[in-house]
């Protein structure tokens, strides 16, 4: 199975940095560096949950709560922006304070 371009770059980076394999003590710090990014389907899921909750106009804090519940981690600014853009593209209102 072929790796995506990003995944291939990550694997190459790991192989270069750890030619003998990743020591057990380095797994957690490495995973922390590889921040999770929401997939397109997850962005849609967050937007849908905001819509179902009636959280419109949606705001950044509400989206962050949904993302945190979905991922068990703090939302990335880039993911919050993607949720905002998805909502706006669908014609759903967003809070004025959320706009860049």
mmCIF file of C-alpha atoms in Angstrom:
data_model
loop_
_atom_site.group_PDB
_atom_site.id
_atom_site.type_symbol
_atom_site.label_atom_id
_atom_site.label_comp_id
_atom_site.label_asym_id
_atom_site.label_seq_id
_atom_site.Cartn_x
_atom_site.Cartn_y
_atom_site.Cartn_z
ATOM 1 C CA UNK A 1 0.000 0.000 0.000
ATOM 2 C CA UNK A 2 1.435 3.395 -0.989
ATOM 3 C CA UNK A 3 1.772 6.075 1.670
ATOM 4 C CA UNK A 4 0.362 9.558 1.196
ATOM 5 C CA UNK A 5 2.933 12.265 0.508
ATOM 6 C CA UNK A 6 2.748 13.651 4.048
ATOM 7 C CA UNK A 7 2.902 10.229 5.670
ATOM 8 C CA UNK A 8 5.857 9.240 3.487
ATOM 9 C CA UNK A 9 7.695 12.411 4.572
ATOM 10 C CA UNK A 10 7.023 11.623 8.231
ATOM 11 C CA UNK A 11 8.275 8.049 7.836
ATOM 12 C CA UNK A 12 11.400 9.284 6.015
ATOM 13 C CA UNK A 13 12.018 11.830 8.779
ATOM 14 C CA UNK A 14 11.707 9.130 11.456
ATOM 15 C CA UNK A 15 13.999 6.736 9.588
ATOM 16 C CA UNK A 16 16.638 9.447 9.160
ATOM 17 C CA UNK A 17 16.496 10.491 12.808
ATOM 18 C CA UNK A 18 16.259 6.966 14.182
ATOM 19 C CA UNK A 19 18.112 4.602 11.817
ATOM 20 C CA UNK A 20 18.163 1.896 14.523
ATOM 21 C CA UNK A 21 14.486 2.364 15.379
ATOM 22 C CA UNK A 22 12.697 4.645 17.844
ATOM 23 C CA UNK A 23 13.746 4.065 21.480
ATOM 24 C CA UNK A 24 10.847 3.410 23.869
ATOM 25 C CA UNK A 25 11.512 6.665 25.718
ATOM 26 C CA UNK A 26 11.063 8.748 22.562
ATOM 27 C CA UNK A 27 7.610 7.556 21.489
ATOM 28 C CA UNK A 28 5.582 10.052 23.543
ATOM 29 C CA UNK A 29 7.609 13.152 22.555
ATOM 30 C CA UNK A 30 7.494 12.095 18.895
ATOM 31 C CA UNK A 31 3.745 11.626 18.950
ATOM 32 C CA UNK A 32 3.362 15.056 20.554
ATOM 33 C CA UNK A 33 5.239 16.550 17.591
ATOM 34 C CA UNK A 34 2.893 14.878 15.136
ATOM 35 C CA UNK A 35 -0.158 16.968 16.001
ATOM 36 C CA UNK A 36 -3.444 15.443 14.985
ATOM 37 C CA UNK A 37 -5.325 17.292 12.279
ATOM 38 C CA UNK A 38 -9.028 16.794 11.729
ATOM 39 C CA UNK A 39 -10.052 14.981 8.584
ATOM 40 C CA UNK A 40 -12.630 16.491 6.238
ATOM 41 C CA UNK A 41 -15.234 14.048 7.602
ATOM 42 C CA UNK A 42 -14.459 15.158 11.177
ATOM 43 C CA UNK A 43 -14.796 18.822 10.156
ATOM 44 C CA UNK A 44 -18.226 17.973 8.759
ATOM 45 C CA UNK A 45 -19.073 16.132 11.980
ATOM 46 C CA UNK A 46 -18.136 19.155 14.116
ATOM 47 C CA UNK A 47 -20.154 21.496 11.897
ATOM 48 C CA UNK A 48 -23.163 19.166 11.977
ATOM 49 C CA UNK A 49 -23.036 18.880 15.764
ATOM 50 C CA UNK A 50 -22.956 22.675 16.073
ATOM 51 C CA UNK A 51 -25.963 22.884 13.753
ATOM 52 C CA UNK A 52 -27.901 20.187 15.632
ATOM 53 C CA UNK A 53 -27.166 21.898 18.967
ATOM 54 C CA UNK A 54 -28.548 25.124 17.528
ATOM 55 C CA UNK A 55 -25.229 26.827 18.173
ATOM 56 C CA UNK A 56 -25.706 29.396 15.417
ATOM 57 C CA UNK A 57 -24.153 31.736 14.883
ATOM 58 C CA UNK A 58 -21.348 29.365 15.790
ATOM 59 C CA UNK A 59 -18.424 30.681 17.764
ATOM 60 C CA UNK A 60 -14.840 29.575 18.197
ATOM 61 C CA UNK A 61 -15.319 28.388 21.802
ATOM 62 C CA UNK A 62 -18.288 26.153 20.929
ATOM 63 C CA UNK A 63 -16.382 24.636 18.008
ATOM 64 C CA UNK A 64 -13.384 24.065 20.288
ATOM 65 C CA UNK A 65 -15.551 22.193 22.786
ATOM 66 C CA UNK A 66 -16.931 19.905 20.073
ATOM 67 C CA UNK A 67 -13.443 19.266 18.666
ATOM 68 C CA UNK A 68 -12.079 18.504 22.149
ATOM 69 C CA UNK A 69 -14.899 16.034 22.751
ATOM 70 C CA UNK A 70 -14.272 14.404 19.365
ATOM 71 C CA UNK A 71 -10.477 14.146 19.623
ATOM 72 C CA UNK A 72 -9.785 14.084 23.382
ATOM 73 C CA UNK A 73 -7.301 16.888 22.722
ATOM 74 C CA UNK A 74 -7.126 20.652 22.398
ATOM 75 C CA UNK A 75 -8.219 21.988 19.008
ATOM 76 C CA UNK A 76 -5.614 23.337 16.619
ATOM 77 C CA UNK A 77 -6.150 26.882 15.337
ATOM 78 C CA UNK A 78 -5.988 25.508 11.804
ATOM 79 C CA UNK A 79 -8.810 23.053 12.551
ATOM 80 C CA UNK A 80 -10.929 25.802 14.113
ATOM 81 C CA UNK A 81 -10.409 27.876 10.979
ATOM 82 C CA UNK A 82 -11.390 24.914 8.793
ATOM 83 C CA UNK A 83 -14.619 24.436 10.794
ATOM 84 C CA UNK A 84 -15.374 28.156 10.436
ATOM 85 C CA UNK A 85 -14.728 28.044 6.690
ATOM 86 C CA UNK A 86 -16.900 24.934 6.312
ATOM 87 C CA UNK A 87 -19.783 26.578 8.173
ATOM 88 C CA UNK A 88 -19.489 29.765 6.131
ATOM 89 C CA UNK A 89 -19.301 27.848 2.842
ATOM 90 C CA UNK A 90 -22.540 26.084 3.784
ATOM 91 C CA UNK A 91 -24.182 29.451 4.486
ATOM 92 C CA UNK A 92 -24.306 29.021 8.258
ATOM 93 C CA UNK A 93 -23.620 32.130 10.318
ATOM 94 C CA UNK A 94 -20.510 32.409 12.487
ATOM 95 C CA UNK A 95 -19.871 34.808 15.336
ATOM 96 C CA UNK A 96 -18.213 38.048 14.160
ATOM 97 C CA UNK A 97 -15.486 37.650 16.806
ATOM 98 C CA UNK A 98 -14.410 34.391 15.149
ATOM 99 C CA UNK A 99 -13.461 36.019 11.857
ATOM 100 C CA UNK A 100 -9.767 36.640 11.209
#
